mmCIF file of C-alpha atoms in Angstrom:
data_model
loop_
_atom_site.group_PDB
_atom_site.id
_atom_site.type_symbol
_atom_site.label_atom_id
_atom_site.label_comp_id
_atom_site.label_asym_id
_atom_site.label_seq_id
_atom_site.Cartn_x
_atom_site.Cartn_y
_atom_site.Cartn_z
ATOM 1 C CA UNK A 1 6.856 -11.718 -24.512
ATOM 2 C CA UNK A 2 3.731 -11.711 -22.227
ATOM 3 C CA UNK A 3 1.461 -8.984 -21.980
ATOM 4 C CA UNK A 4 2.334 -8.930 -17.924
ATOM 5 C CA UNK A 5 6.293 -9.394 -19.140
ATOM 6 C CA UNK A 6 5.790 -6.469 -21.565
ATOM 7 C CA UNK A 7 3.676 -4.464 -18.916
ATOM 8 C CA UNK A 8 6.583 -5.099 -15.825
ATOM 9 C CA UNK A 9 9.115 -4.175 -18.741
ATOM 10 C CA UNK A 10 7.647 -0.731 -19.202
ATOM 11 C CA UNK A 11 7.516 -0.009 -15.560
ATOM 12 C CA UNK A 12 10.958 -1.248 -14.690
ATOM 13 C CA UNK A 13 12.775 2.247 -15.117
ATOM 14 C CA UNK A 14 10.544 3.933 -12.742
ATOM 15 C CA UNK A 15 10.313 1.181 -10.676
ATOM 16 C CA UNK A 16 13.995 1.089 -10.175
ATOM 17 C CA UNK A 17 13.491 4.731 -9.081
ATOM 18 C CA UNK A 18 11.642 3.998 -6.487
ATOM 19 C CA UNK A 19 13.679 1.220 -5.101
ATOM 20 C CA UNK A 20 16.894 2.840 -5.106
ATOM 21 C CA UNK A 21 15.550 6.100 -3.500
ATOM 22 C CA UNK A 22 17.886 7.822 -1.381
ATOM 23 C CA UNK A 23 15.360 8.172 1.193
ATOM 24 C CA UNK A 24 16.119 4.602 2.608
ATOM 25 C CA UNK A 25 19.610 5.711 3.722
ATOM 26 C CA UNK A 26 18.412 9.028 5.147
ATOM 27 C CA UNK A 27 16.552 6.981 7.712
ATOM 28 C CA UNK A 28 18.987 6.963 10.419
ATOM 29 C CA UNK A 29 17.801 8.081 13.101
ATOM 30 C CA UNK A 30 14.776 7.727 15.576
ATOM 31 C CA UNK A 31 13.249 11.084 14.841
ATOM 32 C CA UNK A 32 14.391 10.580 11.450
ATOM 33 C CA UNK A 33 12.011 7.036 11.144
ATOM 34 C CA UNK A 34 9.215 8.783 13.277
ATOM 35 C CA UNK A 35 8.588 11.486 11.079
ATOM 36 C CA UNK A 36 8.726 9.003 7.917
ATOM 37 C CA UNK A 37 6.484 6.859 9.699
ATOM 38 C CA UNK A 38 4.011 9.911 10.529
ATOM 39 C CA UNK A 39 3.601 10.571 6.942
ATOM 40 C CA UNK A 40 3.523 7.083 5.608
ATOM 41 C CA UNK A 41 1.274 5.508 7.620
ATOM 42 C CA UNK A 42 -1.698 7.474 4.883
ATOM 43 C CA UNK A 43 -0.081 5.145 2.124
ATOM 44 C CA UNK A 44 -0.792 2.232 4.657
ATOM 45 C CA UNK A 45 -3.917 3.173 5.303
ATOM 46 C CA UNK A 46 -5.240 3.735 1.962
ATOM 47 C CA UNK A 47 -3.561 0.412 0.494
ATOM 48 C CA UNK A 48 -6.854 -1.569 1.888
ATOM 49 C CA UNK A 49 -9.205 0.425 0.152
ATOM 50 C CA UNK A 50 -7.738 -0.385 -3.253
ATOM 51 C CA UNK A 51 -8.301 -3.976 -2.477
ATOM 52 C CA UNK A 52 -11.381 -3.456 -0.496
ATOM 53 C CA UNK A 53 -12.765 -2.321 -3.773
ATOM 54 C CA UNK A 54 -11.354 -4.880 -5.798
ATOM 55 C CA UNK A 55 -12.879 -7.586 -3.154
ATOM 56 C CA UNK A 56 -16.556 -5.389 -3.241
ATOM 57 C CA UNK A 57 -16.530 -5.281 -6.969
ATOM 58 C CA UNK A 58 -14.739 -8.952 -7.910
ATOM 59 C CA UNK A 59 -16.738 -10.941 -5.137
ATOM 60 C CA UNK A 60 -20.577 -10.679 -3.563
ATOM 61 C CA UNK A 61 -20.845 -9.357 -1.038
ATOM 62 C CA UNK A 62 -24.743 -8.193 -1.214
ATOM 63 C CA UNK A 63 -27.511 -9.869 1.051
ATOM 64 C CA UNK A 64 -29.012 -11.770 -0.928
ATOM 65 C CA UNK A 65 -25.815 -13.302 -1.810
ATOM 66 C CA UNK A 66 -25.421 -14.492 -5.456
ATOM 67 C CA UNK A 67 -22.278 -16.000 -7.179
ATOM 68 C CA UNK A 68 -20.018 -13.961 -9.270
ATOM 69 C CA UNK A 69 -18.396 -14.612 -12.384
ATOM 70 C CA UNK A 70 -14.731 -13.561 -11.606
ATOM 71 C CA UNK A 71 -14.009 -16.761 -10.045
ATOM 72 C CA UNK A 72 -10.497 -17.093 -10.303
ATOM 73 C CA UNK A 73 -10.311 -13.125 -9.552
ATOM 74 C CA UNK A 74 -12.504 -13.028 -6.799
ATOM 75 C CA UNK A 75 -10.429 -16.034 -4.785
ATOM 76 C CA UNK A 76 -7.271 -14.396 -5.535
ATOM 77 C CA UNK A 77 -9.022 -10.935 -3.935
ATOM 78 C CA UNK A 78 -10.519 -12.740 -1.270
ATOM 79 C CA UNK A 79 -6.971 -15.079 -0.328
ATOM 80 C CA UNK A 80 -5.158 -10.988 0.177
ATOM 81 C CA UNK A 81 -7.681 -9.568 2.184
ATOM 82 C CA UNK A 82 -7.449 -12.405 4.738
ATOM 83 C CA UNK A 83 -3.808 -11.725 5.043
ATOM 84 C CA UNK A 84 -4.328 -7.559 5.078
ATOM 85 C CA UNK A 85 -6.924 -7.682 6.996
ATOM 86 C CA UNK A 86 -6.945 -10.256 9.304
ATOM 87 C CA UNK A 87 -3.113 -11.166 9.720
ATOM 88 C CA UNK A 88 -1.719 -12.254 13.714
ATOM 89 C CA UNK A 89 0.634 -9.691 15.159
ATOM 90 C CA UNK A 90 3.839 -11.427 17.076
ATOM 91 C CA UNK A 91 1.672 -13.291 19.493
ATOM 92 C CA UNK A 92 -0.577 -14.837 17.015
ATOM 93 C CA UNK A 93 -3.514 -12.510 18.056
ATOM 94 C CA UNK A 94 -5.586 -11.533 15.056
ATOM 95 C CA UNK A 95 -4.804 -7.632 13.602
ATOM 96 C CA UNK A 96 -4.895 -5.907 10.291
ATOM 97 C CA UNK A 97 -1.592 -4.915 8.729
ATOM 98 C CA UNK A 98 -2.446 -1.191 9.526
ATOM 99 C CA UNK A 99 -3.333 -1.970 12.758
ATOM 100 C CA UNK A 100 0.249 -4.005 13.491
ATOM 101 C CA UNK A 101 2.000 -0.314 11.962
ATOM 102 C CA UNK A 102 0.015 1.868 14.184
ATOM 103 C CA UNK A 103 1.195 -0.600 16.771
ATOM 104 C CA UNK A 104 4.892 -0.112 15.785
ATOM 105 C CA UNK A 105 4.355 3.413 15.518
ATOM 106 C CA UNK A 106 2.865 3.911 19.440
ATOM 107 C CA UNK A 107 6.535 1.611 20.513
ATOM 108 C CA UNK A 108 8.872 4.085 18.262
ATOM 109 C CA UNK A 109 7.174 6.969 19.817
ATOM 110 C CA UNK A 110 5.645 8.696 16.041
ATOM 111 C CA UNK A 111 1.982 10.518 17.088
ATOM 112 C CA UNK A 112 -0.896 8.463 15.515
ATOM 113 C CA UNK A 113 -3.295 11.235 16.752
ATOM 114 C CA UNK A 114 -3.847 12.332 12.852
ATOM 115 C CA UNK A 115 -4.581 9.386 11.353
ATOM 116 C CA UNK A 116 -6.981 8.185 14.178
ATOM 117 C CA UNK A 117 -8.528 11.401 14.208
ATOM 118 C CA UNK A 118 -8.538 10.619 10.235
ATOM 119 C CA UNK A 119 -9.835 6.805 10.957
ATOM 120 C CA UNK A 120 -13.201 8.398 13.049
ATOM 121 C CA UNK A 121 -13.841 11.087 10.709
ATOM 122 C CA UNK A 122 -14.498 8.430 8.150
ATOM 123 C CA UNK A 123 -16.255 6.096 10.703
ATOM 124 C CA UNK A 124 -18.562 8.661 11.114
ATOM 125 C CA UNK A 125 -18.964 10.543 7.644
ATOM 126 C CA UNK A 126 -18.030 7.126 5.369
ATOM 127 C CA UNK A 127 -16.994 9.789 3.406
ATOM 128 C CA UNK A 128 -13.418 9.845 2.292
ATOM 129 C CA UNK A 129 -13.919 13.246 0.384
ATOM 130 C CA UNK A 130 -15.308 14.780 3.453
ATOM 131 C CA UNK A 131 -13.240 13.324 6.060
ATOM 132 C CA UNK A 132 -9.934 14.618 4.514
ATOM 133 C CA UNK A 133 -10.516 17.918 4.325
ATOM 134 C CA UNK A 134 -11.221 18.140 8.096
ATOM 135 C CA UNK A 135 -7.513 17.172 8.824
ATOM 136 C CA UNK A 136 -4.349 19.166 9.027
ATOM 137 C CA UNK A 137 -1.743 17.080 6.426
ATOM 138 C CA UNK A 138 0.719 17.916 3.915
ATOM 139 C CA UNK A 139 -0.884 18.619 0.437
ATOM 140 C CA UNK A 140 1.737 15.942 -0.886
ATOM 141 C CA UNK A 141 0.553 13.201 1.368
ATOM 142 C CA UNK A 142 -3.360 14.220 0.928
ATOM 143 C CA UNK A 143 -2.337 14.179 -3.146
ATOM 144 C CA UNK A 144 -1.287 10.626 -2.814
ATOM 145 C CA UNK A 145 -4.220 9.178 -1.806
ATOM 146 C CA UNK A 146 -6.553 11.689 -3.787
ATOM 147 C CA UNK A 147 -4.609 9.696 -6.556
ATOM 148 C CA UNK A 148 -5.805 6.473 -4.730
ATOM 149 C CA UNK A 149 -9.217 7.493 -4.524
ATOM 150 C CA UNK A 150 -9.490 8.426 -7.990
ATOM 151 C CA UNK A 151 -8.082 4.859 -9.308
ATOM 152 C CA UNK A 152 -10.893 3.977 -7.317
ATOM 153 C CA UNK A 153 -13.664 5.710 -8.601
ATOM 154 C CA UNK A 154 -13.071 4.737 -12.248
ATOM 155 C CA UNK A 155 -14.427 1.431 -11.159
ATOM 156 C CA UNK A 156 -11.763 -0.203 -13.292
ATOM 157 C CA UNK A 157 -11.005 -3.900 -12.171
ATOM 158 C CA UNK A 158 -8.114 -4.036 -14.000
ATOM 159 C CA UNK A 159 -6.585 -0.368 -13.385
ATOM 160 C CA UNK A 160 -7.429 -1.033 -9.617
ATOM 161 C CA UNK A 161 -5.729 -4.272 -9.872
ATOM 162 C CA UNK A 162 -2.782 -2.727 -11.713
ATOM 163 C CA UNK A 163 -2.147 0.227 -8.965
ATOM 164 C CA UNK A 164 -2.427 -2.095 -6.309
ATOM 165 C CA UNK A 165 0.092 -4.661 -7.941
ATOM 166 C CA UNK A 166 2.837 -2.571 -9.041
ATOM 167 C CA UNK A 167 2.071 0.806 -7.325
ATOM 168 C CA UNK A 168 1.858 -1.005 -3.921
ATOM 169 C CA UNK A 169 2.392 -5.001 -2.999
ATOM 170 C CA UNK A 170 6.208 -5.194 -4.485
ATOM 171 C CA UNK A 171 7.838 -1.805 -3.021
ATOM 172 C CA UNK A 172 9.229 -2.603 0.615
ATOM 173 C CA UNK A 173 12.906 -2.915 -0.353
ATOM 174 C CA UNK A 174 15.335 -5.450 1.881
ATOM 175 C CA UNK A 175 17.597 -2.495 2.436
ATOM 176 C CA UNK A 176 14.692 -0.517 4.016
ATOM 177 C CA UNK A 177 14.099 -3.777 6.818
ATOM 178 C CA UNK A 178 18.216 -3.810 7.174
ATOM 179 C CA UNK A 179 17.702 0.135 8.335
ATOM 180 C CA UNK A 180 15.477 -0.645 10.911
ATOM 181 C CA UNK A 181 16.960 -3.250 11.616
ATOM 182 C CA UNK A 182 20.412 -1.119 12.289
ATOM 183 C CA UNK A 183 18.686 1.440 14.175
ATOM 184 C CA UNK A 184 17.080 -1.457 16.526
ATOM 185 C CA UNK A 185 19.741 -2.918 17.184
ATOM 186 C CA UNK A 186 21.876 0.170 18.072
ATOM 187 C CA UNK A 187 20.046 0.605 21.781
ATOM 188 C CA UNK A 188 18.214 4.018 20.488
ATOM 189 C CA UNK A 189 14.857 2.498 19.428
ATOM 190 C CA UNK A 190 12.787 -0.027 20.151
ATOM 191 C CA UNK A 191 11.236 -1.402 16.998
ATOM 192 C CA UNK A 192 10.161 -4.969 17.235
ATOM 193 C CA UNK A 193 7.016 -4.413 15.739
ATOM 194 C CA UNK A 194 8.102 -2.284 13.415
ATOM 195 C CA UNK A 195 10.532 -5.438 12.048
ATOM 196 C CA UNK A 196 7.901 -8.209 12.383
ATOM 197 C CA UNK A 197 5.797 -5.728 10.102
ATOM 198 C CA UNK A 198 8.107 -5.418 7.433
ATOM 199 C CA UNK A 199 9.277 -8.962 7.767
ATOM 200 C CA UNK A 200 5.752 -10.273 7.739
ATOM 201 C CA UNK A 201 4.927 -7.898 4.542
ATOM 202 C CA UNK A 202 8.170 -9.226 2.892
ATOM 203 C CA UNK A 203 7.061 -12.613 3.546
ATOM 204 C CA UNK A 204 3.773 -12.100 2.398
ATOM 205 C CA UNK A 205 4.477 -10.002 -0.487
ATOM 206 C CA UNK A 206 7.272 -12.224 -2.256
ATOM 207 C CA UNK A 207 5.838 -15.602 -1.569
ATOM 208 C CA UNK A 208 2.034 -15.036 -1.807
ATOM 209 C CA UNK A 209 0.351 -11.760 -3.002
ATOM 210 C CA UNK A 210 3.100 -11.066 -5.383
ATOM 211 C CA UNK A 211 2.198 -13.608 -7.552
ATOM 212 C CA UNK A 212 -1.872 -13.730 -6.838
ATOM 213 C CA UNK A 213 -1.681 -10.113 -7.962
ATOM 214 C CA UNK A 214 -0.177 -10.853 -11.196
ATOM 215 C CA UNK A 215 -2.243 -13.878 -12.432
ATOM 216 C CA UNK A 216 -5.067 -11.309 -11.078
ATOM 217 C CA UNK A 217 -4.226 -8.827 -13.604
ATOM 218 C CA UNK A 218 -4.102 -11.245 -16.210
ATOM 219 C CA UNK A 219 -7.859 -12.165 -15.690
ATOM 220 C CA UNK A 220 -9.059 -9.154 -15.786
ATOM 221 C CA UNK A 221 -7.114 -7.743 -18.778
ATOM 222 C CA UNK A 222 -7.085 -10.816 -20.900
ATOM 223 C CA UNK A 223 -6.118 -10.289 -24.512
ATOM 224 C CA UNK A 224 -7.663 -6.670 -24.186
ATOM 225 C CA UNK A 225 -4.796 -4.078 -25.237
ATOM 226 C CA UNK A 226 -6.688 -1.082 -24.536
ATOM 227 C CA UNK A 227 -6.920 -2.665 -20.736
ATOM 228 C CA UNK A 228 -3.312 -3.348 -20.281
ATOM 229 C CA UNK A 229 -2.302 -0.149 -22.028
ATOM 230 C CA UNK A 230 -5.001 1.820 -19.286
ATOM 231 C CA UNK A 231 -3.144 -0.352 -16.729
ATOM 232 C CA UNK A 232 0.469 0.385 -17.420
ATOM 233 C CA UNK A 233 -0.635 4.329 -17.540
ATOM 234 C CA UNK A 234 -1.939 3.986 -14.424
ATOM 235 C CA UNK A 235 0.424 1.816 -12.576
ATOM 236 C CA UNK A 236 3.587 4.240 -13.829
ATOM 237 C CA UNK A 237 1.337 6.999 -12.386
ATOM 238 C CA UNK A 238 0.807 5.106 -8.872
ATOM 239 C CA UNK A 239 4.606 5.317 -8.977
ATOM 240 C CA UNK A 240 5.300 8.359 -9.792
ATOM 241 C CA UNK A 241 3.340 9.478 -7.056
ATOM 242 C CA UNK A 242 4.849 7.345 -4.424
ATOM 243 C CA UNK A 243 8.136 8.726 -5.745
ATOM 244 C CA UNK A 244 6.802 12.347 -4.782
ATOM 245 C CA UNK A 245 5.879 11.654 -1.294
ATOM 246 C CA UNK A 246 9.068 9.847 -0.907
ATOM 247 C CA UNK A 247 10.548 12.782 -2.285
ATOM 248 C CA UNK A 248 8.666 14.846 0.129
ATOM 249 C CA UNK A 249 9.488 12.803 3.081
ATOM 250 C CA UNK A 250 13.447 13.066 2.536
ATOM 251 C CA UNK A 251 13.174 16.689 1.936
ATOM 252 C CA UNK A 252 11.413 16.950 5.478
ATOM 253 C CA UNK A 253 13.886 15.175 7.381
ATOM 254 C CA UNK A 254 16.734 16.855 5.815
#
């Protein structure tokens, strides 16, 4: 067995968790979706930082520029951020994923007043640390991405690369898109975005990223079993912790 066998292996229980959480069948109604969507949309957001930080640490991007020695890592990096960052919404016009779910988010009806009072707090300060204690959000939700953060900060390629792999790309069930797709099609909300986001994430996820993530993990762990034990720690963690704000979010709508 493969060190990334062995590694998906030891996550599978906890993964399975997570994909069979009973929150998915909870959401079925409009207020129901909205006030997932309200809370969620601070997972969205803080996804691109964990591979912003892989792309700034993996690739140049200093003026001078100079080349960098994680070739294979740094195309991988730099292949997902086009698609996260710079995907097309329906009409082919150019958007970031977070920007197509604050999109579906305005057409459902959910406030996005938090998160873009959030968004020019840390315009302003570039300061998550300071930005996120000016806000008023569940201690669960701001726990999550204080979890994010920290991955962040220990300036580990590979645990980076791990959290963003298993804790993040690979978690958008087909029952969850099947909801929505329920509840669109019932006449009481109007969630075309909200589909073509999960559809194009789907898409994305299974036939692209999924596997660019993995062979990305392999570089940067190699044959180094103190890296992939640091990453399976950490990626268990990562979901773990999306487990409690699911947890969080069912209790709330209950």
């Amino acid at each position: 067995m493969s060190y990334i066998q062995n590694l998906e292996k030891n996550l599978s229980i906890t993964r399975k968790s997570l994909v069979s959480h009973s929150l998915y069948s909870k959401l079925d109604s409009k207020q129901k979706l909205i006030d997932f969507m309200e809370n969620h949309v601070f997972a969205v957001w803080d996804f691109m930082s964990l591979i912003k930080a892989l792309q700034k640490n993996l690739t140049c991007v200093d003026v001078p520029w100079t080349p960098n020695e994680n070739r294979l890592a740094g195309r991988l990096v730099n292949e997902i951020v086009l698609a996260e960052e710079s995907d097309v919404d329906s009409n082919g016009d150019p958007k970031s994923h977070f920007e197509l779910y604050l999109e579906s988010m305005s057409q459902i009806g959910a406030s996005t007043k938090i998160i873009n009072d959030f968004i020019s707090k840390i315009k302003n300060s570039k300061s998550y640390s300071n930005s996120i204690e000016k806000i008023n959000i569940n201690p669960i939700v701001k726990e999550f991405m204080d979890f994010t953060f920290n991955i962040i900060n220990t300036n580990k390629n590979h645990v980076i690369a791990s959290v963003f792999t298993f804790g993040r790309e690979d978690l958008i069930p087909d029952m969850f898109i099947e909801i929505v797709k329920k509840l669109s099609n019932s006449d009481e909300i109007e969630a075309d975005n909200l589909v073509y986001y999960l559809e194009r994430h789907i898409e994305i996820d299974a036939d692209e990223h999924g596997p660019m993530a993995l062979k990305m993990i392999e570089e940067l762990c190699g044959d180094d079993e103190t890296k992939w034990k640091e990453a399976e720690i950490a990626s268990k963690k990562a979901l773990e912790m999306r487990i409690k704000l699911w947890n969080y979010i069912e209790n709330k709508i209950n």
